[in-house]
Coordinates of C-alpha atoms and ligand atoms in Angstrom, one line a residue:
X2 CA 4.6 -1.5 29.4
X3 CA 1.0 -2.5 29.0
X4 CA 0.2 -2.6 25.5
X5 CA -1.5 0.5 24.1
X6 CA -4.7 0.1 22.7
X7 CA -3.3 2.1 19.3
X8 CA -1.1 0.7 16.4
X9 CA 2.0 3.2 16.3
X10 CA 4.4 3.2 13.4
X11 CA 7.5 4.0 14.7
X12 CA 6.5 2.1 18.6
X13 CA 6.8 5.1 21.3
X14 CA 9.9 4.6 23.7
X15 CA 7.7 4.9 26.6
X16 CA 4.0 4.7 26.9
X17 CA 1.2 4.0 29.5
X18 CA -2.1 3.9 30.1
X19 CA -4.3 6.7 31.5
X20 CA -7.8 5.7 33.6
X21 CA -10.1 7.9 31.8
X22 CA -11.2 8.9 28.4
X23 CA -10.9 12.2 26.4
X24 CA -13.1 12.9 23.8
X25 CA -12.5 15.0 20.8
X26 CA -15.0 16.5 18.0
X27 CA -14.2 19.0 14.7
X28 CA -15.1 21.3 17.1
X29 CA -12.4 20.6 19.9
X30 CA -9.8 23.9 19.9
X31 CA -5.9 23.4 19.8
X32 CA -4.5 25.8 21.7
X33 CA -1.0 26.4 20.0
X34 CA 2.0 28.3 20.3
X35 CA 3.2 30.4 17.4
X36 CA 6.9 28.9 17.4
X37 CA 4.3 25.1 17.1
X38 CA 2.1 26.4 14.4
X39 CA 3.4 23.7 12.0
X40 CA 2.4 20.8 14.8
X41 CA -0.7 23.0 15.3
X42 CA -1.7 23.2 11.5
X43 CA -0.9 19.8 11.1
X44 CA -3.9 18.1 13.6
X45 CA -6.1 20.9 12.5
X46 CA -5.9 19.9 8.8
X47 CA -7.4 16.8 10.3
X48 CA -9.9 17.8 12.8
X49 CA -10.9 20.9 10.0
X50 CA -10.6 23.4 12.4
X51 CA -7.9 26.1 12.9
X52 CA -5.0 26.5 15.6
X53 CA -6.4 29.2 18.3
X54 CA -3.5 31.0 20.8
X55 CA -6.6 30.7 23.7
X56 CA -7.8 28.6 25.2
X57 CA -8.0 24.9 24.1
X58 CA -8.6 21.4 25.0
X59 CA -5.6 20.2 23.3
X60 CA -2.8 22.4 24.3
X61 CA 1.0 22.0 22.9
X62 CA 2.9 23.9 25.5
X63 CA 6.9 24.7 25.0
X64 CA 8.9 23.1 27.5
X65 CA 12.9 23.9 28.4
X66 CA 15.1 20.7 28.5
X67 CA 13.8 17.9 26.5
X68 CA 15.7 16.3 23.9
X69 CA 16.2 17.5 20.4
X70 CA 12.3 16.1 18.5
X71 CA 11.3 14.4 21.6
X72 CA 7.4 15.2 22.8
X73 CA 5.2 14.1 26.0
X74 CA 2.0 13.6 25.1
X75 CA -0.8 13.2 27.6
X76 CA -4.6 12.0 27.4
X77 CA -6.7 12.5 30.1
X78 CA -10.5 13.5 31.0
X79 CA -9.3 17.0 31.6
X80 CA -7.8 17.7 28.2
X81 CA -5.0 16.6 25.8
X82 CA -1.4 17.7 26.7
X83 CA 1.9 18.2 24.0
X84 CA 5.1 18.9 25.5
X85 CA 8.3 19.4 23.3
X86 CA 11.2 22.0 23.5
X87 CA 11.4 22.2 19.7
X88 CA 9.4 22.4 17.1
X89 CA 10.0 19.2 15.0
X90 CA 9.0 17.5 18.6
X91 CA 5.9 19.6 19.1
X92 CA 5.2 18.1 15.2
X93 CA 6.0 14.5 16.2
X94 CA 3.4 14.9 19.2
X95 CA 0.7 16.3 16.9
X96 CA 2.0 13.0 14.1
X97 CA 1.0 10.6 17.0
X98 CA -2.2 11.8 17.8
X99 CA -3.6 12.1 14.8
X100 CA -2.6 8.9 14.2
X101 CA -4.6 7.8 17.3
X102 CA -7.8 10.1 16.6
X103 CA -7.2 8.0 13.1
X104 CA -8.0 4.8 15.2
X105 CA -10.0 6.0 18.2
X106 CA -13.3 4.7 18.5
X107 CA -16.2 6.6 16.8
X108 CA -19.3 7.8 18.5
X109 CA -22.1 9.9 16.8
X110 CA -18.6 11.7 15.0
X111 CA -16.6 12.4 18.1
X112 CA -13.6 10.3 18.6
X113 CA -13.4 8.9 22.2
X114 CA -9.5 9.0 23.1
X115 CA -8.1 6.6 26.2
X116 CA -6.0 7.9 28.6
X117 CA -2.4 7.3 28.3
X118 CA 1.0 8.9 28.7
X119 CA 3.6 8.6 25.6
X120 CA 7.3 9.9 26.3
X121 CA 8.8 9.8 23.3
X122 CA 12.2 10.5 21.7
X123 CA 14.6 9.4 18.4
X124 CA 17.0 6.2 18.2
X125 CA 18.6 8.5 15.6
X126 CA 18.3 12.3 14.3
X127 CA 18.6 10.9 10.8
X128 CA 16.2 9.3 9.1
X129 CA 16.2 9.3 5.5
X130 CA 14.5 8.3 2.4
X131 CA 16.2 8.7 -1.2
X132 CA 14.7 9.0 -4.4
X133 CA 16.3 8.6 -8.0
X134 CA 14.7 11.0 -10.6
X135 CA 17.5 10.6 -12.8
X136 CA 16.7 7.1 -14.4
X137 CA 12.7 7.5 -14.0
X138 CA 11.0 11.2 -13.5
X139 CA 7.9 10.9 -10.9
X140 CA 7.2 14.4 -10.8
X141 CA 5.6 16.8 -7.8
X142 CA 2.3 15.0 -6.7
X143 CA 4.3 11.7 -6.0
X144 CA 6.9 13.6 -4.2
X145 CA 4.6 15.2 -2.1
X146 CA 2.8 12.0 -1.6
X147 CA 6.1 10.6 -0.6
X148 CA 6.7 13.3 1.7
X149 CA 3.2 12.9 3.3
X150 CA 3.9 9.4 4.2
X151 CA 7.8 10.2 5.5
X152 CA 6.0 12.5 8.0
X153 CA 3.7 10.0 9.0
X154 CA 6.0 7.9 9.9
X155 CA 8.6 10.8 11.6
X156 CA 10.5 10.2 8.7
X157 CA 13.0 13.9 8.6
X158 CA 15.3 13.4 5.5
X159 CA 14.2 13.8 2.1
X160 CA 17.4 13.1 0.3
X161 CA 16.5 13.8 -4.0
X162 CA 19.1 12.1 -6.2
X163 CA 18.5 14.9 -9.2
X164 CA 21.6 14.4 -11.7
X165 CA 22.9 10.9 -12.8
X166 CA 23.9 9.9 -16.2
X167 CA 20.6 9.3 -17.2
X168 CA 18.9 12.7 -17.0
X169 CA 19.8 16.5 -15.2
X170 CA 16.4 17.0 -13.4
X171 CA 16.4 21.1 -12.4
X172 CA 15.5 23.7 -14.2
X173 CA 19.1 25.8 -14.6
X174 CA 18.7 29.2 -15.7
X175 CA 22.7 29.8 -16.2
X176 CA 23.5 26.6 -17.7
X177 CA 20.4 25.6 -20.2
X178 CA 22.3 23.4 -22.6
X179 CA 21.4 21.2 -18.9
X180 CA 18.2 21.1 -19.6
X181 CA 17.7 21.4 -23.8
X182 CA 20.2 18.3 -23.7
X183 CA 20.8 16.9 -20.4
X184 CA 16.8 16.1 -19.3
X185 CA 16.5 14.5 -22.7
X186 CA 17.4 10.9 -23.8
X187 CA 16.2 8.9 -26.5
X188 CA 14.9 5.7 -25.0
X189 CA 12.1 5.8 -21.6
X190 CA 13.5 2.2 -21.1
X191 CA 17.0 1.3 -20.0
X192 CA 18.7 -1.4 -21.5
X193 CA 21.0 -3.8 -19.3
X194 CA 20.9 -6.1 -16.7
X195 CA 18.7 -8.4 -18.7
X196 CA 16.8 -5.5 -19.9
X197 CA 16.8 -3.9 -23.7
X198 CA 15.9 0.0 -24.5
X199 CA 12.1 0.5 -24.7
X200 CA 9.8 2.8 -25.5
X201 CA 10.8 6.8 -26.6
X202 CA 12.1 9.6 -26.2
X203 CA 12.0 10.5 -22.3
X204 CA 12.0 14.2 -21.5
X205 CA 11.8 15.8 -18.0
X206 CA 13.1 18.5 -15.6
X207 CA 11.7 20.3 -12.0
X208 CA 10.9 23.8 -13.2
X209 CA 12.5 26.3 -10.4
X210 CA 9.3 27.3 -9.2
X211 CA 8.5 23.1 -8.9
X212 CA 11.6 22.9 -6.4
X213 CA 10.9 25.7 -4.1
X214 CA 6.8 24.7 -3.9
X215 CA 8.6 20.7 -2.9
X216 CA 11.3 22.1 -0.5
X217 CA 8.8 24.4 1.4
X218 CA 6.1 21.9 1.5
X219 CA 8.6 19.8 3.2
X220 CA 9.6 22.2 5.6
X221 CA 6.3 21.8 6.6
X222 CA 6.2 18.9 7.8
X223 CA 9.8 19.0 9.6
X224 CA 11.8 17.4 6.2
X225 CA 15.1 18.4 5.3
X226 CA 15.7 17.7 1.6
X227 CA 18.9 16.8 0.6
X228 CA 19.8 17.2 -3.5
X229 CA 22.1 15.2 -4.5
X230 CA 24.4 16.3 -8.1
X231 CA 26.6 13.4 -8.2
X232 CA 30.1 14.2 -9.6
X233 CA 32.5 13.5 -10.7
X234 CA 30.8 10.1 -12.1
X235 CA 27.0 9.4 -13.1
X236 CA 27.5 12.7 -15.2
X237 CA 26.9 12.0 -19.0
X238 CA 24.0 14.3 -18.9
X239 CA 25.9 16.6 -17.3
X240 CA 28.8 16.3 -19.9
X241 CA 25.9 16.0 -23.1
X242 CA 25.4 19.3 -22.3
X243 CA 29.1 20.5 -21.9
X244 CA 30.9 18.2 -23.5
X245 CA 34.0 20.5 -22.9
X246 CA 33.6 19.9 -19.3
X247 CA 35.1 16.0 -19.8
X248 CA 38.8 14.6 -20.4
X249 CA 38.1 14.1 -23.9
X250 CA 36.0 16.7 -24.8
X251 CA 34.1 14.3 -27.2
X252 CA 30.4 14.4 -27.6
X253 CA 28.0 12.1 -26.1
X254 CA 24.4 11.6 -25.6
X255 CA 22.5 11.2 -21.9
X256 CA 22.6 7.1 -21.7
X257 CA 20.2 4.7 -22.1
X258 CA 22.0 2.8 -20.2
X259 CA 22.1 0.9 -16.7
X260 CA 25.7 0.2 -14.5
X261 CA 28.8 2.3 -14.2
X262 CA 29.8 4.5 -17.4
X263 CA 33.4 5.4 -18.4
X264 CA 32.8 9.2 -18.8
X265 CA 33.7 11.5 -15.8
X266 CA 34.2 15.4 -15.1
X267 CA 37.8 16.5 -15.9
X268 CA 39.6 16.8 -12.4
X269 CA 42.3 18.5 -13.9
X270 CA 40.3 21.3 -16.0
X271 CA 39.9 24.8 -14.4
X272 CA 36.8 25.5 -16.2
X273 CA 35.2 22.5 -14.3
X274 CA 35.0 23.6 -11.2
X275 CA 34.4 27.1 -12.4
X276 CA 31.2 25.5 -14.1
X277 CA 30.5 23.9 -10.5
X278 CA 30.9 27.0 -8.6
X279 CA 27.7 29.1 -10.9
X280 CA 26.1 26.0 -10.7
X281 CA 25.9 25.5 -6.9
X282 CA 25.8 29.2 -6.6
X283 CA 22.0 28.7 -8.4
X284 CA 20.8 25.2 -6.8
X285 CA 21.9 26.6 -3.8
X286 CA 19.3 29.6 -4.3
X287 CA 16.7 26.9 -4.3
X288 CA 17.6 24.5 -1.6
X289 CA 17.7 26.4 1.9
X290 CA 19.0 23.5 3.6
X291 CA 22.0 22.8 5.4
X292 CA 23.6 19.8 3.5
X293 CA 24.2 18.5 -0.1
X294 CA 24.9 15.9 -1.3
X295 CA 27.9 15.5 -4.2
X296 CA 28.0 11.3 -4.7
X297 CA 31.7 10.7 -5.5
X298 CA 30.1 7.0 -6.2
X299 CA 31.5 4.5 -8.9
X300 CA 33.7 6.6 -10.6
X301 CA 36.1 4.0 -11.4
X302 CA 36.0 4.1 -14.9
X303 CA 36.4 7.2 -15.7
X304 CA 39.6 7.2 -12.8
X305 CA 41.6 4.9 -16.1
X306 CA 40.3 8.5 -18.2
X307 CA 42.0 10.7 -15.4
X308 CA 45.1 8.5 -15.6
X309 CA 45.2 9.5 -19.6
X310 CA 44.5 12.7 -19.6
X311 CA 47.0 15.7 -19.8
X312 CA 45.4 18.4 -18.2
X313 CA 44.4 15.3 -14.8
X314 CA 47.7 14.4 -14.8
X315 CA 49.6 17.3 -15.0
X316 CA 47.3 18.1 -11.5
X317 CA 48.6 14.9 -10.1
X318 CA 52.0 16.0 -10.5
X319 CA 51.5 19.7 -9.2
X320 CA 49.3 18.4 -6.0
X321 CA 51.9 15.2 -5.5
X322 CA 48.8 12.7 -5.8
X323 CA 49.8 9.4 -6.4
X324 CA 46.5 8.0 -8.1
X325 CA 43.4 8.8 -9.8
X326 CA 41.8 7.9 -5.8
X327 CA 43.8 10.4 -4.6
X328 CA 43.2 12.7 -7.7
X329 CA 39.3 12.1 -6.5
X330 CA 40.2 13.3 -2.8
X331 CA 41.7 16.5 -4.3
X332 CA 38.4 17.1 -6.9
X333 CA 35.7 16.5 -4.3
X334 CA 37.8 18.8 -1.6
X335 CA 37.9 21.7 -3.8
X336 CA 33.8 21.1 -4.1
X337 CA 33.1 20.5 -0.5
X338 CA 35.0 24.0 -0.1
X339 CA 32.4 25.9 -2.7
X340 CA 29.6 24.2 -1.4
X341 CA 31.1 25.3 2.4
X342 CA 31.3 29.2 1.2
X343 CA 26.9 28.5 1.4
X344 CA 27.4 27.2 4.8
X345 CA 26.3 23.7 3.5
X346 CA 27.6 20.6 4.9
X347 CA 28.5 17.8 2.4
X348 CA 27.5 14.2 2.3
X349 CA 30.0 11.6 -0.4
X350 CA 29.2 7.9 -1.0
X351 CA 31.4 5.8 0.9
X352 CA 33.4 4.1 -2.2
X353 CA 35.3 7.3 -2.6
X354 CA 36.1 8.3 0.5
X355 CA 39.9 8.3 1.9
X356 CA 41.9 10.5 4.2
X357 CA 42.0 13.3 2.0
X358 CA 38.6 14.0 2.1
X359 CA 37.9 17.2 4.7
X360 CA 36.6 15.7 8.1
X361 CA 33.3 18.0 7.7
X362 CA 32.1 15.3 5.1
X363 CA 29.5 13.2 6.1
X364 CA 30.1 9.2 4.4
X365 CA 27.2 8.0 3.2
X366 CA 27.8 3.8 3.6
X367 CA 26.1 1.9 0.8
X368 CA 28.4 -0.7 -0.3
X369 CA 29.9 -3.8 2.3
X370 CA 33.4 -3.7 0.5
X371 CA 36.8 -2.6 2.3
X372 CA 34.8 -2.6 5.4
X373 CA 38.1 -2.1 7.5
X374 CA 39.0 0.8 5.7
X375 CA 35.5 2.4 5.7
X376 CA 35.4 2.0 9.6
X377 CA 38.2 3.7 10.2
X378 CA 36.5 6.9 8.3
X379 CA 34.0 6.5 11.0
X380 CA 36.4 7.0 14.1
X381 CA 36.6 10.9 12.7
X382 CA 33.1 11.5 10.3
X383 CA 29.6 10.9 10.8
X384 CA 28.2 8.8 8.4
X385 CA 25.0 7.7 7.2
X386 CA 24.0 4.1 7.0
X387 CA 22.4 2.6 4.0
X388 CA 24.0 -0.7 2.9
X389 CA 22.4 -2.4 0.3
X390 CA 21.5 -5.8 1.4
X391 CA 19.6 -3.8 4.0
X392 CA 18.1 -0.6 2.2
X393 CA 18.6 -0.7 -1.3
X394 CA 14.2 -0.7 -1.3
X395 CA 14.6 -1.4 -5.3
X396 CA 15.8 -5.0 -5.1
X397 CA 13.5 -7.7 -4.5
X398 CA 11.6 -8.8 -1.4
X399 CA 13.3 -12.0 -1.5
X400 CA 16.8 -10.2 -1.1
X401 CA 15.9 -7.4 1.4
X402 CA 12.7 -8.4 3.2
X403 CA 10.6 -6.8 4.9
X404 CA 11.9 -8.9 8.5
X405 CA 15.4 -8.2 7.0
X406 CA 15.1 -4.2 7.1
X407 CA 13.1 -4.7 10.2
X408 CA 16.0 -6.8 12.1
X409 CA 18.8 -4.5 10.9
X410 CA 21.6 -2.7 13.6
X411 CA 24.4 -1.2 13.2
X412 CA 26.8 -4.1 15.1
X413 CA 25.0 -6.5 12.2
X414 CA 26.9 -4.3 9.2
X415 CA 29.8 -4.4 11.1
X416 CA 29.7 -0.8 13.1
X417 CA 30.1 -2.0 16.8
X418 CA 31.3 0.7 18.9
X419 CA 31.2 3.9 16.8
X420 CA 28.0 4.4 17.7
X421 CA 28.6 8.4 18.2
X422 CA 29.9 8.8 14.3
X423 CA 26.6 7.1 13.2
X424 CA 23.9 10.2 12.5
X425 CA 21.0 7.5 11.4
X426 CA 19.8 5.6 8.2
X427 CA 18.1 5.5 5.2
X428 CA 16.6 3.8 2.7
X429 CA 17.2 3.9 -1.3
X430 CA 14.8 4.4 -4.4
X431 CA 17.0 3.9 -6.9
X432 CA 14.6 4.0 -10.1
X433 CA 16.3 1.9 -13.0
X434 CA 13.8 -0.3 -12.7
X435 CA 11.4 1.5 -10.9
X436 CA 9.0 3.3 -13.9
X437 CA 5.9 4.4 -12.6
X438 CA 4.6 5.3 -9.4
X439 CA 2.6 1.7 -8.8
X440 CA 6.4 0.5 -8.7
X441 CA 7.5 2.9 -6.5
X442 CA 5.1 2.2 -4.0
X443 CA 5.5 -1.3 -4.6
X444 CA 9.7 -1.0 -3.3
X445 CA 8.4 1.5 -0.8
X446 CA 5.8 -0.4 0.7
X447 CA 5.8 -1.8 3.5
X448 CA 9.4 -1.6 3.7
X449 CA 9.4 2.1 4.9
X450 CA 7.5 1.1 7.9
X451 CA 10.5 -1.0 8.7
X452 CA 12.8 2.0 8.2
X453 CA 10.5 4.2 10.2
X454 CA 10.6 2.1 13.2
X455 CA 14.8 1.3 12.7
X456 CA 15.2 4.9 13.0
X457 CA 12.9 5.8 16.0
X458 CA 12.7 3.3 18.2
X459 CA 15.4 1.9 20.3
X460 CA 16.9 -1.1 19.6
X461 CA 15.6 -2.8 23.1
X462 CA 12.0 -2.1 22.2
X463 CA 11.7 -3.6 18.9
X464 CA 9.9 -6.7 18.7
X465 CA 9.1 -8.1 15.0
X466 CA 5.6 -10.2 15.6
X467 CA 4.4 -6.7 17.7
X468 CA 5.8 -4.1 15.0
X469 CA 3.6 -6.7 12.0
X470 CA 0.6 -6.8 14.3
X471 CA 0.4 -3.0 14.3
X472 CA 1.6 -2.8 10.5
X473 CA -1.9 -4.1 10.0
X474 CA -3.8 -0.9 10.6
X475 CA -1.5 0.8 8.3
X476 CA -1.8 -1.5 5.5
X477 CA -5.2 -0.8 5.4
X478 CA -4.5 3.2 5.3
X479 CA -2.6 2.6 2.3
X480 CA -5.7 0.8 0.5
X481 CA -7.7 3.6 1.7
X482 CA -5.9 6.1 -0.1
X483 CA -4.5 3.8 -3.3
X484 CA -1.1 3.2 -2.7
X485 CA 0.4 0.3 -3.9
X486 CA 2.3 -2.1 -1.8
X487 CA 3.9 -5.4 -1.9
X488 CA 2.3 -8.6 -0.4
X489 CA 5.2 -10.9 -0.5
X490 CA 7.2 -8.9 2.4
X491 CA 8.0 -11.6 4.2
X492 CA 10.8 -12.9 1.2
X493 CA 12.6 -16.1 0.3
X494 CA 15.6 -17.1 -0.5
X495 CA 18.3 -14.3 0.5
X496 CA 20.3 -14.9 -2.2
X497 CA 21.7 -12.5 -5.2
X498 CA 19.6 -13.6 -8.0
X499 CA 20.9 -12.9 -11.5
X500 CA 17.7 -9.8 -11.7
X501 CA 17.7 -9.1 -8.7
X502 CA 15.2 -6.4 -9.0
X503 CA 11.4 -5.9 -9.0
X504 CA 9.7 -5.6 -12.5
X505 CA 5.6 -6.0 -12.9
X506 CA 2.9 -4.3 -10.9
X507 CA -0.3 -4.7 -8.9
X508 CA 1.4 -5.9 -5.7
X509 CA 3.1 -9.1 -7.0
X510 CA 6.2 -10.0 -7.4
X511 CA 7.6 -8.5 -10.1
X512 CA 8.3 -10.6 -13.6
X513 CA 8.4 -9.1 -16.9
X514 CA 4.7 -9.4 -17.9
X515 CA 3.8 -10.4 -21.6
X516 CA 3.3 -7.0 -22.3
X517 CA 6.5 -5.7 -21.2
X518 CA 7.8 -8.5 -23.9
X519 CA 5.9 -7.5 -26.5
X520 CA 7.2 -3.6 -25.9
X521 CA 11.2 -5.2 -25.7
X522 CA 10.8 -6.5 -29.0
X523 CA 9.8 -3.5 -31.1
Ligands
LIG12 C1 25.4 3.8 -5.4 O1 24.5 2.9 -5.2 N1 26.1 3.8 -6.5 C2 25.6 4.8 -4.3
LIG13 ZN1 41.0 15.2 -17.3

């Protein structure tokens, strides 16, 4: 393919070159079907015009047979052409050339466009991006910011990590104790892995009205979000709040704390999945989409809880389970089948899931361990791929490089030949260490470019020097608009180190600046 004069972020499958130029002013109308408004809306925002359903020079027309998000665009002295048979392709096709009206050569305020042809279509139909607002809170302008950037880069998946055992981040209207205790802890600061409790009290919580304005801007631009309430684990805000809702019943306080914690949702108590069932019923009336996600991570600790207590074990007796694994099978069933009434699909963490998990569930790989036993899940459930040493974006550059995320495939993580159980990938922002939004952009950036271009194109037409030649236009966007991101992409050593996680700002590598010292020591 001759190279196109344009720097695309994720590379078009097929492209060539046009003779000819087309050029485009504010003025220049975009003729647009109603069922491609949100393509239509999306260039117009940029040109600062308005869709018209007339006639204009660039047209998106609905086509029958193309592939699910695939577009056609064309650039030619008679006009600009988008061709797509859905809407999400229709809004890739208006992505990629606004991206190139971005670059085109500027005369006198009229961007001069050269001819080419771009047919253009998914590696896979998941692409993902996770955020944690559990351990640090970013709030609604980063998420949208987030969100803006995800679309840039035909990015579909928002996937919002809301409950952990740091914080319950939603406003809940049925249970409030969630919010009057669960948002709450007393240190901003986590202590652990090297790191001791800092600063105070940390306090925050989407208001119901914050989620909806979030979940329809994303719709938008063609993003699903995905909340995630992990359970049965990562719930000590959860169980600050309803303390009756654990084995023990005894009270606790949202942690401070970073790694896995010992207290759990009873499996064995009725009233838990009663509580579950209103509180699904309510999140469910905020999220529209079709999948949730319920975690099922870690929640070995509290499984030697289970194994103690009464009401778990009598339930492992009735339901013939043999252990607290299977106990875990039986719990996050009976959720997958409340969360199914809603007509959602469910996505677990790969650590918990065995053969008595439903089929329906989607397995969200994060973790290399018992890799025989994982694959095997994938000969019967799609999964999700998002190992760590690939797309965990909050360790450091010299673990998970930039070149690392950019060289990743399914055969490298062990996934040869189940090819049709794997939906896509995505890439984590888990947020222990990740505090403000400078450090968020730091992890993000410019590893999500990698991801982007992972997820889109196919594995044949990815070339590394190329993809950082082209990264070099985008770097530059990012300055333009003041996001943060990290120069040393191209890493070091590839080792575990004993913190193996970003901590600092401003672009460098992370080390705990005198400052942070001096606020460790109060
Ligand atoms: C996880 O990192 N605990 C999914
Ligand atoms: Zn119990």
């Amino acid at each position: 393919m001759a190279m196109l004069k344009y720097n695309l972020i994720p590379k078009p499958n097929f492209y060539k070159t046009l003779d000819g130029t087309y050029t485009v002013s504010s003025g220049t109308k975009v003729l647009c079907a109603e069922e491609f408004l949100t393509a239509g809306n999306y260039l117009t925002a940029y040109l600062k015009t308005s869709p018209v359903s007339t006639e204009g020079a660039i047209k998106f027309k609905k086509v029958g047979g193309m592939e699910p998000e695939s577009y056609k665009l064309k650039v030619s002295p008679k006009g600009i052409f988008v061709e797509a048979s859905d809407a999400r392709g229709a809004f890739y096709g208006a992505v990629t050339l606004k991206t190139i009206l971005m670059q085109a050569t500027k005369k006198e305020g009229k961007a001069v466009v050269n001819g080419l042809l771009i047919q253009d279509a998914p590696q896979y139909s998941y692409r993902g991006v996770q955020m944690d607002e559990s351990r640090h809170f970013f709030g609604v302008k980063t998420v949208k910011q987030v969100l803006d950037m995800m679309a840039m880069l035909k990015l579909n998946t928002f996937h919002w990590h809301l409950s952990d055992d740091q914080g319950y981040r939603i406003e809940s209207k049925v249970f409030p104790l969630l919010n009057s205790v669960g948002s709450t802890r007393k240190y901003a600061g986590l202590q652990g892995f090297g790191f001791k409790h800092r600063g105070g009290e940390y306090s925050h919580y989407y208001k119901q009205e914050e989620i909806r304005e979030i979940v329809a801007y994303a719709k938008k631009l063609h993003i699903t979000v995905i909340p995630e309430i992990d359970v049965p684990g990562h719930t000590l805000a959860m169980l600050a709040a309803y303390p009756e809702l654990s084995c023990t019943g005894k009270k606790i306080e949202p942690a401070c704390e970073n790694g896995i914690l010992e207290d759990i949702l009873c499996a064995g108590n009725e009233e838990v999945y009663t509580f579950l069932e209103k509180l699904f019923q309510e999140l469910c009336s905020l999220f529209d989409g079709p999948y949730f996600h319920i975690g099922g991570d870690e929640a070995i600790k509290g499984h030697k809880l289970w194994e103690k207590c009464p009401k778990c074990t009598s339930v492992m007796q009735a339901q013939g389970l043999k252990s607290p694994k299977e106990l875990q099978g039986y719990f996050m069933t009976r959720v997958n089948a409340m969360l199914k009434k809603y007509g959602k699909t469910c996505i677990a963490w790969n650590d918990c899931i065995n053969d008595n998990f439903d089929s329906s569930i989607i397995c969200q790989y994060w973790f290399p361990n018992n890799l025989a036993a994982v694959r095997k899940q994938a000969s019967h459930r799609d999964f999700i791929l998002s190992p760590e040493n690939y797309f965990y974006f909050d360790e450091k550059y010299a673990r998970v490089s930039l070149k690392k995320v950019y060289k990743f495939n399914e055969v490298k993580v062990g996934f040869a030949g189940v090819g049709q159980h794997i939906r896509g990938i995505e890439c984590e922002h888990w947020s222990e260490w990740i505090d403000t939004d400078s450090a968020l952009q730091f992890a993000m950036f410019p590893r999500l470019f990698a991801v982007a271009e992972v997820g889109w194109t196919k594995l044949a037409n990815r070339r590394y020097r190329d993809f950082y030649k082209r990264l070099a236009w985008y770097k530059t966007y990012l300055n333009k608009i003041g996001i943060n991101y990290s120069r040393l992409e191209k890493g070091r050593a590839a080792t575990r180190q004993v913190i193996p996680y970003h901590f600092g700002a401003d672009g460098k590598e992370y080390k705990k600046s005198e400052e942070l010292k001096a606020k460790e020591s109060f």
